[in-house]
Each structure stands twice: as C-alpha cells, then as structure tokens.
Short mmCIF file of C-alpha atoms in Angstrom, two decimals:
data_model
loop_
_atom_site.label_atom_id
_atom_site.label_comp_id
_atom_site.label_asym_id
_atom_site.label_seq_id
_atom_site.Cartn_x
_atom_site.Cartn_y
_atom_site.Cartn_z
CA MET A 1 0.00 0.00 0.00
CA ALA A 2 2.84 2.38 0.90
CA ALA A 3 4.55 1.64 -2.41
CA CYS A 4 1.29 2.28 -4.25
CA GLY A 5 0.93 5.57 -2.40
CA ARG A 6 4.44 6.60 -3.42
CA ARG A 7 3.73 5.69 -7.05
CA CYS A 8 0.50 7.69 -7.02
CA GLN A 9 2.08 10.74 -5.40
CA PRO A 10 3.57 12.19 -8.64
CA ALA A 11 0.22 11.80 -10.38
CA ARG A 12 -1.56 13.58 -7.54
CA GLU A 13 1.00 16.38 -7.58
CA ALA A 14 0.65 16.77 -11.35
CA CYS A 15 -3.13 16.89 -11.01
CA ALA A 16 -2.87 19.51 -8.26
CA MET A 17 -0.50 21.61 -10.38
CA SER A 18 -2.86 21.31 -13.35
CA LYS A 19 -5.78 22.50 -11.22
CA LEU A 20 -3.71 25.41 -9.88
CA LEU A 21 -2.71 26.53 -13.37
CA LEU A 22 -6.29 26.19 -14.58
CA ARG A 23 -7.54 28.22 -11.61
CA ILE A 24 -5.03 30.97 -12.38
CA GLY A 25 -5.88 30.75 -16.06
CA LEU A 26 -9.56 31.28 -15.27
CA TRP A 27 -8.87 34.32 -13.10
CA GLY A 28 -11.34 36.94 -14.28
CA VAL A 29 -13.92 34.47 -15.59
CA GLN A 30 -17.34 35.31 -14.18
CA GLU A 31 -20.29 33.77 -16.04
CA ARG A 32 -18.86 34.62 -19.47
CA SER A 33 -19.61 32.95 -22.78
CA PRO A 34 -17.54 29.86 -23.65
CA ARG A 35 -15.69 31.80 -26.37
CA ARG A 36 -14.78 34.55 -23.92
CA VAL A 37 -13.73 32.02 -21.29
CA ARG A 38 -11.33 30.39 -23.74
CA GLN A 39 -9.80 33.76 -24.63
CA ILE A 40 -9.35 34.72 -20.97
CA LEU A 41 -7.86 31.31 -20.21
CA LEU A 42 -5.35 31.52 -23.05
CA VAL A 43 -4.27 35.11 -22.34
CA ASN A 44 -3.88 34.44 -18.62
CA LEU A 45 -1.86 31.26 -19.14
CA ALA A 46 0.35 32.84 -21.80
CA ALA A 47 0.96 35.94 -19.66
CA LEU A 48 1.75 33.74 -16.67
CA GLY A 49 4.14 31.60 -18.72
CA ALA A 50 5.89 34.65 -20.15
CA ALA A 51 6.24 36.10 -16.66
CA VAL A 52 7.75 32.85 -15.33
CA VAL A 53 10.29 32.70 -18.19
CA THR A 54 11.18 36.36 -17.69
CA VAL A 55 11.73 35.88 -13.95
CA SER A 56 13.90 32.83 -14.70
CA TYR A 57 16.13 34.92 -16.95
CA GLN A 58 16.30 37.70 -14.37
CA LEU A 59 17.55 35.17 -11.82
CA PHE A 60 20.12 33.92 -14.33
CA TYR A 61 21.40 37.45 -14.97
CA LEU A 62 21.56 38.06 -11.23
CA ALA A 63 23.66 34.91 -10.75
CA TYR A 64 25.90 35.49 -13.79
CA GLY A 65 26.43 39.20 -13.30
CA LEU A 66 24.21 42.15 -14.08
CA ALA A 67 26.75 44.46 -15.72
CA PRO A 68 26.75 42.95 -19.26
CA PHE A 69 22.96 42.63 -19.27
CA ALA A 70 21.86 45.87 -17.62
CA GLN A 71 19.70 46.92 -20.59
CA VAL A 72 18.09 43.50 -20.84
CA VAL A 73 17.34 43.44 -17.11
CA VAL A 74 15.56 46.79 -17.36
CA LEU A 75 13.67 45.64 -20.46
CA ASN A 76 12.67 42.41 -18.73
CA GLY A 77 11.41 44.33 -15.72
CA CYS A 78 9.20 46.52 -17.91
CA CYS A 79 7.85 43.55 -19.88
CA LEU A 80 7.26 41.56 -16.69
CA ALA A 81 5.08 44.41 -15.45
CA ALA A 82 3.25 44.38 -18.81
CA TYR A 83 2.54 40.62 -18.54
CA LEU A 84 1.15 41.04 -15.04
CA LEU A 85 -0.88 43.98 -16.32
CA CYS A 86 -2.53 41.64 -18.86
CA LEU A 87 -3.76 39.47 -15.97
CA TRP A 88 -5.16 42.54 -14.24
CA LEU A 89 -6.85 43.77 -17.43
CA ASN A 90 -8.62 40.44 -17.82
CA ARG A 91 -9.73 40.66 -14.22
CA ARG A 92 -11.15 44.13 -14.91
CA GLY A 93 -13.01 42.97 -18.02
CA ARG A 94 -10.70 44.64 -20.57
CA TYR A 95 -10.35 41.45 -22.57
CA GLN A 96 -9.40 42.84 -25.97
CA LEU A 97 -6.80 45.16 -24.47
CA ALA A 98 -5.34 42.28 -22.46
CA ARG A 99 -5.11 40.11 -25.58
CA ASP A 100 -3.60 42.77 -27.84
CA GLY A 101 -1.26 43.92 -25.08
CA LEU A 102 0.02 40.38 -24.58
CA VAL A 103 0.71 39.86 -28.30
CA ALA A 104 2.40 43.25 -28.70
CA THR A 105 4.50 42.92 -25.54
CA THR A 106 5.64 39.40 -26.40
CA SER A 107 6.54 40.34 -29.97
CA VAL A 108 8.60 43.38 -28.97
CA HIS A 109 10.12 41.69 -25.92
CA LEU A 110 11.50 38.70 -27.83
CA TYR A 111 12.92 40.85 -30.61
CA LEU A 112 14.66 43.36 -28.32
CA VAL A 113 16.14 40.69 -26.03
CA ASP A 114 17.74 38.93 -29.00
CA LEU A 115 18.84 42.27 -30.42
CA LEU A 116 20.51 43.25 -27.13
CA ALA A 117 21.78 39.92 -25.80
CA GLY A 118 21.60 37.38 -28.65
CA ILE A 119 20.42 34.52 -26.44
CA GLU A 120 17.97 33.10 -29.01
CA VAL A 121 14.73 33.67 -27.13
CA HIS A 122 13.17 34.25 -30.56
CA LEU A 123 12.32 30.53 -30.47
CA PHE A 124 9.32 31.56 -28.38
CA TYR A 125 7.86 33.15 -31.53
CA PHE A 126 6.71 29.62 -32.38
CA THR A 127 4.62 29.63 -29.21
CA LEU A 128 3.16 32.98 -30.22
CA LEU A 129 2.35 31.65 -33.71
CA PHE A 130 0.56 28.70 -32.12
CA MET A 131 -1.53 31.06 -30.02
CA LEU A 132 -2.57 33.51 -32.76
CA PRO A 133 -5.34 31.36 -34.32
CA LEU A 134 -6.75 30.71 -30.86
CA LEU A 135 -6.71 34.38 -29.89
CA TYR A 136 -7.94 35.87 -33.18
CA HIS A 137 -10.07 33.08 -34.68
CA ARG A 138 -13.04 35.45 -35.10
CA GLN A 139 -11.04 38.28 -36.66
CA GLY A 140 -10.98 36.91 -40.19
CA ALA A 141 -8.36 35.04 -42.19
CA ARG A 142 -6.82 38.22 -43.62
CA ARG A 143 -6.06 39.80 -40.25
CA LEU A 144 -4.78 36.50 -38.91
CA ALA A 145 -2.50 36.13 -41.94
CA VAL A 146 -1.13 39.65 -41.43
CA LEU A 147 -0.43 39.00 -37.75
CA GLY A 148 1.26 35.70 -38.60
CA ALA A 149 3.39 37.37 -41.26
CA VAL A 150 4.49 40.07 -38.78
CA VAL A 151 5.49 37.45 -36.21
CA LEU A 152 7.42 35.46 -38.83
CA LEU A 153 9.17 38.63 -39.99
CA LEU A 154 10.20 39.44 -36.41
CA PHE A 155 11.50 35.88 -36.05
CA VAL A 156 13.65 36.23 -39.18
CA LEU A 157 14.95 39.67 -38.13
CA ALA A 158 15.75 38.42 -34.64
CA HIS A 159 17.46 35.31 -35.97
CA PHE A 160 19.70 37.07 -38.48
CA GLY A 161 20.04 40.48 -36.84
CA ARG A 162 20.69 39.59 -33.22
CA THR A 163 23.75 40.87 -31.39
CA PRO A 164 26.55 38.34 -30.86
CA ALA A 165 26.02 36.71 -27.50
CA MET A 166 28.12 37.79 -24.55
CA LEU A 167 28.09 34.28 -23.08
CA PRO A 168 30.40 31.28 -23.53
CA GLU A 169 29.42 28.77 -26.21
CA PRO A 170 28.57 25.93 -23.74
CA ILE A 171 26.16 28.20 -21.87
CA LEU A 172 24.62 29.35 -25.16
CA ARG A 173 23.99 25.74 -26.20
CA VAL A 174 22.30 25.03 -22.89
CA MET A 175 20.19 28.19 -23.22
CA TYR A 176 19.22 27.24 -26.77
CA VAL A 177 17.99 23.85 -25.58
CA ALA A 178 16.25 25.50 -22.63
CA ASN A 179 14.53 28.03 -24.90
CA ALA A 180 13.42 25.32 -27.33
CA ALA A 181 12.14 23.18 -24.48
CA GLY A 182 10.41 26.19 -22.93
CA ALA A 183 8.70 27.12 -26.20
CA MET A 184 7.48 23.57 -26.79
CA GLY A 185 6.57 23.15 -23.13
CA MET A 186 4.42 26.28 -23.15
CA ILE A 187 2.68 25.04 -26.29
CA GLY A 188 2.05 21.70 -24.61
CA VAL A 189 0.77 23.21 -21.37
CA ILE A 190 -1.53 25.64 -23.16
CA ALA A 191 -2.83 22.90 -25.45
CA TYR A 192 -3.44 20.54 -22.53
CA LEU A 193 -5.20 23.05 -20.29
CA PHE A 194 -7.08 24.54 -23.22
CA ASN A 195 -8.33 21.07 -24.14
CA ALA A 196 -9.22 20.39 -20.49
CA GLU A 197 -11.29 23.57 -20.38
CA ILE A 198 -13.05 22.66 -23.64
CA ILE A 199 -13.87 19.20 -22.25
CA ARG A 200 -15.15 20.78 -19.02
CA MET A 201 -17.39 23.14 -20.97
CA GLU A 202 -18.65 20.33 -23.20
CA ASN A 203 -19.51 18.27 -20.12
CA THR A 204 -21.28 21.26 -18.58
CA LEU A 205 -23.20 21.82 -21.81
CA ALA A 206 -24.16 18.14 -21.94
CA ARG A 207 -25.39 18.25 -18.33
CA ASN A 208 -27.37 21.42 -19.01
CA ASN A 209 -28.91 19.87 -22.11
CA ARG A 210 -29.90 16.77 -20.14
CA SER A 211 -31.36 18.97 -17.41
CA LEU A 212 -33.32 21.03 -19.94
CA ARG A 213 -34.60 17.86 -21.58
CA ARG A 214 -35.74 16.52 -18.22
CA GLN A 215 -37.46 19.81 -17.46
CA SER A 216 -39.20 19.79 -20.83
CA LEU A 217 -40.54 16.28 -20.15
CA THR A 218 -41.26 16.57 -16.41
CA ASP A 219 -44.04 18.27 -14.48
CA GLU A 220 -42.34 20.73 -12.16
CA LEU A 221 -44.91 20.51 -9.37
CA THR A 222 -45.25 16.73 -8.97
CA GLY A 223 -42.04 15.41 -10.51
CA LEU A 224 -44.07 13.12 -12.79
CA MET A 225 -43.78 13.07 -16.54
CA ASN A 226 -45.81 15.75 -18.31
CA ARG A 227 -48.30 15.50 -21.16
CA ARG A 228 -45.67 15.94 -23.85
CA SER A 229 -43.64 13.10 -22.40
CA LEU A 230 -46.78 10.97 -22.17
CA MET A 231 -47.55 11.37 -25.86
CA GLN A 232 -43.99 10.49 -26.84
CA PHE A 233 -44.08 7.43 -24.59
CA LEU A 234 -47.44 6.26 -25.95
CA LYS A 235 -46.23 6.60 -29.51
CA ARG A 236 -43.13 4.50 -28.81
CA GLU A 237 -45.03 1.96 -26.72
CA TRP A 238 -47.77 1.55 -29.31
CA SER A 239 -45.17 0.81 -31.98
CA ARG A 240 -43.47 -1.70 -29.70
CA MET A 241 -46.77 -3.40 -28.88
CA GLN A 242 -47.57 -3.70 -32.58
CA ARG A 243 -44.31 -5.57 -33.13
CA GLU A 244 -44.85 -7.83 -30.12
CA GLN A 245 -48.63 -8.33 -30.58
CA GLY A 246 -49.33 -7.00 -27.09
CA SER A 247 -52.03 -5.08 -25.23
CA LEU A 248 -52.31 -1.73 -23.50
CA SER A 249 -54.37 -0.31 -20.62
CA ILE A 250 -54.81 3.35 -19.71
CA LEU A 251 -56.13 4.79 -16.45
CA MET A 252 -57.31 8.40 -16.48
CA CYS A 253 -57.39 9.68 -12.88
CA ASP A 254 -59.01 12.91 -11.75
CA ILE A 255 -59.22 14.41 -8.23
CA ASP A 256 -62.85 14.90 -7.27
CA ASP A 257 -64.08 18.48 -6.72
CA PHE A 258 -60.55 19.85 -6.91
CA LYS A 259 -61.69 23.31 -8.00
CA SER A 260 -63.84 23.52 -4.89
CA TYR A 261 -60.84 22.46 -2.80
CA ASN A 262 -58.68 25.22 -4.32
CA ASP A 263 -61.41 27.81 -3.80
CA HIS A 264 -61.83 27.04 -0.09
CA TYR A 265 -58.34 25.93 1.00
CA GLY A 266 -56.20 27.99 -1.36
CA HIS A 267 -53.91 27.15 -4.25
CA PRO A 268 -50.83 26.36 -2.10
CA ALA A 269 -52.89 23.70 -0.31
CA GLY A 270 -54.12 22.45 -3.68
CA ASP A 271 -50.54 22.13 -4.92
CA GLN A 272 -49.73 20.11 -1.81
CA VAL A 273 -52.65 17.78 -2.56
CA LEU A 274 -51.35 17.22 -6.08
CA ARG A 275 -47.90 16.36 -4.76
CA ARG A 276 -49.26 13.96 -2.13
CA ILE A 277 -51.53 12.13 -4.58
CA ALA A 278 -48.71 11.88 -7.11
CA LEU A 279 -46.76 9.64 -4.71
CA PRO A 280 -49.08 6.59 -4.70
CA LEU A 281 -49.66 7.03 -8.43
CA ALA A 282 -45.91 7.03 -9.08
CA THR A 283 -45.45 3.79 -7.16
CA ALA A 284 -48.22 2.15 -9.16
CA ALA A 285 -46.09 1.90 -12.31
CA GLN A 286 -42.88 0.12 -11.40
CA ARG A 287 -42.03 -1.55 -14.71
CA PRO A 288 -39.97 0.25 -17.39
CA THR A 289 -42.85 -0.29 -19.80
CA ASP A 290 -45.34 1.51 -17.50
CA MET A 291 -45.70 5.24 -17.04
CA VAL A 292 -47.41 7.81 -14.83
CA ALA A 293 -47.89 11.38 -16.06
CA ARG A 294 -49.68 14.52 -15.05
CA TYR A 295 -52.07 15.01 -17.93
CA GLY A 296 -53.04 18.52 -16.90
CA GLY A 297 -54.56 20.33 -13.93
CA GLU A 298 -55.78 17.72 -11.43
CA GLU A 299 -55.79 14.91 -14.02
CA PHE A 300 -53.23 12.09 -14.17
CA THR A 301 -52.67 9.25 -16.64
CA ILE A 302 -51.25 5.79 -16.00
CA VAL A 303 -50.14 3.63 -18.93
CA LEU A 304 -49.86 -0.12 -18.32
CA SER A 305 -48.29 -2.26 -21.04
CA ASN A 306 -49.20 -5.94 -21.43
CA THR A 307 -51.48 -5.73 -18.42
CA PRO A 308 -54.78 -7.66 -18.49
CA ALA A 309 -57.91 -5.58 -17.96
CA SER A 310 -58.61 -7.42 -14.70
CA GLU A 311 -55.21 -6.43 -13.25
CA ALA A 312 -55.60 -2.84 -14.42
CA LEU A 313 -59.02 -2.69 -12.74
CA HIS A 314 -57.56 -4.10 -9.52
CA LEU A 315 -54.85 -1.43 -9.60
CA ALA A 316 -57.44 1.33 -10.17
CA ARG A 317 -59.45 0.21 -7.15
CA ARG A 318 -56.32 0.02 -5.03
CA LEU A 319 -55.38 3.57 -6.01
CA LEU A 320 -58.82 4.84 -4.98
CA ALA A 321 -58.31 3.26 -1.56
CA GLU A 322 -54.79 4.68 -1.22
CA VAL A 323 -55.97 8.20 -2.05
CA ARG A 324 -58.78 7.95 0.51
CA ALA A 325 -56.27 6.61 3.04
CA LEU A 326 -54.31 9.85 2.79
CA GLN A 327 -57.16 11.37 4.85
CA ILE A 328 -56.86 14.82 3.30
CA ALA A 329 -59.85 16.72 4.65
CA HIS A 330 -62.22 18.10 2.01
CA ALA A 331 -65.31 19.61 3.61
CA HIS A 332 -66.68 20.76 0.25
CA SER A 333 -66.49 17.47 -1.66
CA ARG A 334 -69.67 15.92 -3.04
CA ALA A 335 -68.18 12.42 -2.73
CA ALA A 336 -66.74 12.14 0.80
CA ALA A 337 -65.34 14.12 3.72
CA VAL A 338 -61.82 13.54 2.40
CA VAL A 339 -60.14 14.04 -0.96
CA THR A 340 -61.08 11.26 -3.38
CA MET A 341 -60.37 10.37 -6.98
CA SER A 342 -62.28 9.04 -9.96
CA VAL A 343 -60.73 6.75 -12.57
CA GLY A 344 -61.63 6.01 -16.17
CA MET A 345 -60.11 2.86 -17.64
CA ALA A 346 -59.72 1.61 -21.20
CA SER A 347 -57.89 -1.49 -22.44
CA THR A 348 -57.24 -2.82 -25.90
CA THR A 349 -55.04 -5.05 -27.96
CA VAL A 350 -52.92 -3.30 -30.53
CA GLN A 351 -54.63 -5.32 -33.26
CA ALA A 352 -57.92 -3.57 -32.48
CA PRO A 353 -58.98 -0.67 -34.73
CA GLY A 354 -57.77 2.83 -33.89
CA GLY A 355 -54.61 4.07 -32.23
CA PHE A 356 -53.43 5.21 -28.84
CA GLN A 357 -55.22 8.56 -29.29
CA GLU A 358 -58.51 6.69 -29.50
CA LEU A 359 -57.62 4.66 -26.42
CA LEU A 360 -56.94 7.90 -24.52
CA GLN A 361 -60.30 9.24 -25.62
CA GLN A 362 -62.04 6.07 -24.44
CA ALA A 363 -60.38 6.33 -21.01
CA ASP A 364 -61.45 9.96 -20.84
CA GLN A 365 -65.04 9.00 -21.67
CA ALA A 366 -64.94 6.39 -18.91
CA LEU A 367 -63.66 9.02 -16.47
CA TYR A 368 -66.61 11.23 -17.39
CA GLU A 369 -68.98 8.35 -16.60
CA ALA A 370 -67.29 7.80 -13.23
CA LYS A 371 -67.83 11.47 -12.40
CA LYS A 372 -71.44 11.35 -13.54
CA ALA A 373 -72.13 8.25 -11.46
CA GLY A 374 -71.12 9.98 -8.24
CA ARG A 375 -67.31 10.19 -8.18
CA ASN A 376 -64.89 8.17 -6.04
CA ARG A 377 -65.21 5.16 -8.32
CA VAL A 378 -63.88 3.44 -11.45
CA ALA A 379 -65.61 3.37 -14.84
CA VAL A 380 -64.44 0.94 -17.51
CA HIS A 381 -64.71 1.29 -21.25
CA ARG A 382 -65.37 -2.19 -22.61
CA ARG A 383 -65.07 -3.29 -26.23
CA GLY A 384 -67.35 -6.17 -27.16
CA ALA A 385 -67.47 -8.21 -30.33
CA ALA A 386 -69.90 -5.86 -32.04
CA GLU A 387 -70.22 -2.87 -29.74
CA GLU A 388 -68.56 -0.72 -27.16
CA HIS A 389 -70.09 0.15 -23.80
CA LEU A 390 -69.22 1.69 -20.44
CA SER A 391 -69.69 0.20 -17.01
CA VAL A 392 -69.20 1.71 -13.58
CA VAL A 393 -67.67 -0.67 -11.05
#
C-alpha cells in the first residue's frame, strides 16, 4: 500500500498543479460565454508563462552578473510588469486590451532581447504563432495572416540580426535547448489546459442539455412526466406493442371536486394535494414499460403495457383506496369528507382498430362516466365483439 501511495504521489502532484494553473488561467472568468472564457484562459496562461520565463532569466542574470545585461534586465522588468498587467486587465473585463497587449508585448520583448543579448529567445515566436489562431479566430483570415506574417518577420529579423552573444558557447547551447524546451513546453501546457477547459465546458453543456430535456418532459410541481412526455411514450409503446402483438391499458385519474378544494383551501394547499396524490400514483407503475404522467390540472394518466384488464381494474381500485387513506380533509367534496379520486379505464389489444389517441379518448369518456355516477369510483370502457359500452364498477 505504501509503495502504491508513493507511485500515485507524482500523479496527484501533477493533477494539483494542473488545477492550480487552470484556476489561475480562469482568473477573471465570471459567467462569461464559452468563447470569452477560452480567450481569458489563453491570455492568462500565456501571460503567466511569459512572466515565469522572464523571472527565470532575471535570476540567471543576477547569478551570472548584471553588468553585461543591464539593458536587458531593465527591459525584462518593464515587460514583466506588462505581462502582469494583462492578468489585471482580464480581471477588470478589458479582454481585448489584455489580448492585444500580450501579443504586442511578447513580440517586442523577444525581438529586443535577441537584439541586445543574442540569447535566441526568438524561439518563443513559435509559441506565439501557435496562439494567434486561438486568440484571433473570429477576426478573419486576412487579419490573422497579417499577424502571422508580422510574427514570422520578427522571427527572421531576430534570428539574423541579433547581437553576438556575450556568453560562452557551452552556456549558449544550454540556453538554446532551454529556450526550445520552454517554447514547446508552453505550447504543450496551453494545449493541454485549453483542451481540459473545452472538455469541461462540453460536459457542462451536456449536463445542461440533459437537465433542460428533463425539465421539458417533467411536471415541475409533482415530478411526474408531463403531457408531452406521455404522448412520446405512448407513440413509442404503441409501436413496440404492434411488433410484439401486445395489449395496453390506460387509467385516467381525476381528483374529485378539486376546483372547490382550491377555492376554499387555497392554491398552495391544492398544490400540496397534487404532490401527495402523485406519490401513490408514481409507485403504481414500477415496470420500465409503465408510465405515470400529469395530464393537466388535477388529471393524471397511467399507462400499463401488457397488463390484463382485470389487473388494471384491480390497480385502479387500489389507487382509490390509497388516495382515501391519505385522509386529506375536504369539507366541500360531493363524494366524501376527504379528498377522493375518480378513474376512467380503457384497455385494448394493438390489433384492435384505432390508435393510442382513440384509447386515450375512451379512457377519458370512462372518467366522465365515473364522475357522472357519483365520483370516487372506477368506470371501464369495454369493447365487445360488435359494440362498445361503459360500465361503472
């Protein structure tokens, strides 16, 4: 276990460093668009990387001796302040100024350092070229081409016009390798963190889309599926039942005298009744092929696939008893002293004429008969060999 912990330690440290860099890179991001977030991230990380490289060179000059590099040290100090200013500008919402300031400062800084000291920092122009399409991707191909041409021109001028280095050849070779590694390393870090941010945003977008889809298909008050979701489910289920030669039962449930309840107890109390009644209804459909939905107002629909009419009727009666057992007082009901429910039921095989819309209509007609017969009961739409009729049970 200890050995495993030691092996995992570098990975944990790398992850922590990645999170720290990403947090710094996102400094100034406050509910911005994804495009703006990517720009802020890139500018912040590039400014931070440039500042780290500049500080590293300042420490080298301090260790080697300041006298030969006095001009470069002053230049580095000014540019270091400019890089930190880019971070501050992003924090203040001056995004375009931060971006343009970073590109201008980096371009001038690299050229002047090579011109004054000849230490081949112009290799970092490749990092800048890598960043340009990411920073100016909405500015048009012509402007991007001009910016790229300017950077390439500065690279050529710095490469062929730099001052002979004031350092020994072995140190120059080491610095060349360090500059090349630094340029490629910055490209790698920016690419990695940029990709990580894109993945994070894509995941957030996917979660938001799933949440919006759930909201569009779910009744906010009861948590049940809504009417739109019901229709989609019935369409899919009807097609499945046609393939499998199955049957379908629908229960249309309606709370008795609900308008009267709202009028006398208030709408908040009525909403609470809807939520409480939704619970036993939701537990009635446990199979993946069953569904409970709020059809609208105080009306609910239960879809039961491959359920015999006798079982569907038994379930309807059980639901009536469970709703009564809630003992929700209703002094103004015409059916009982507590809140009750009426149910209309219709069952059919898929081979029968009509479609699921007709089955819904039949269940609704049965519900009407249950109401007319006195409420707090079940009415069944029955299809005989030559006729259809309703019965209250």
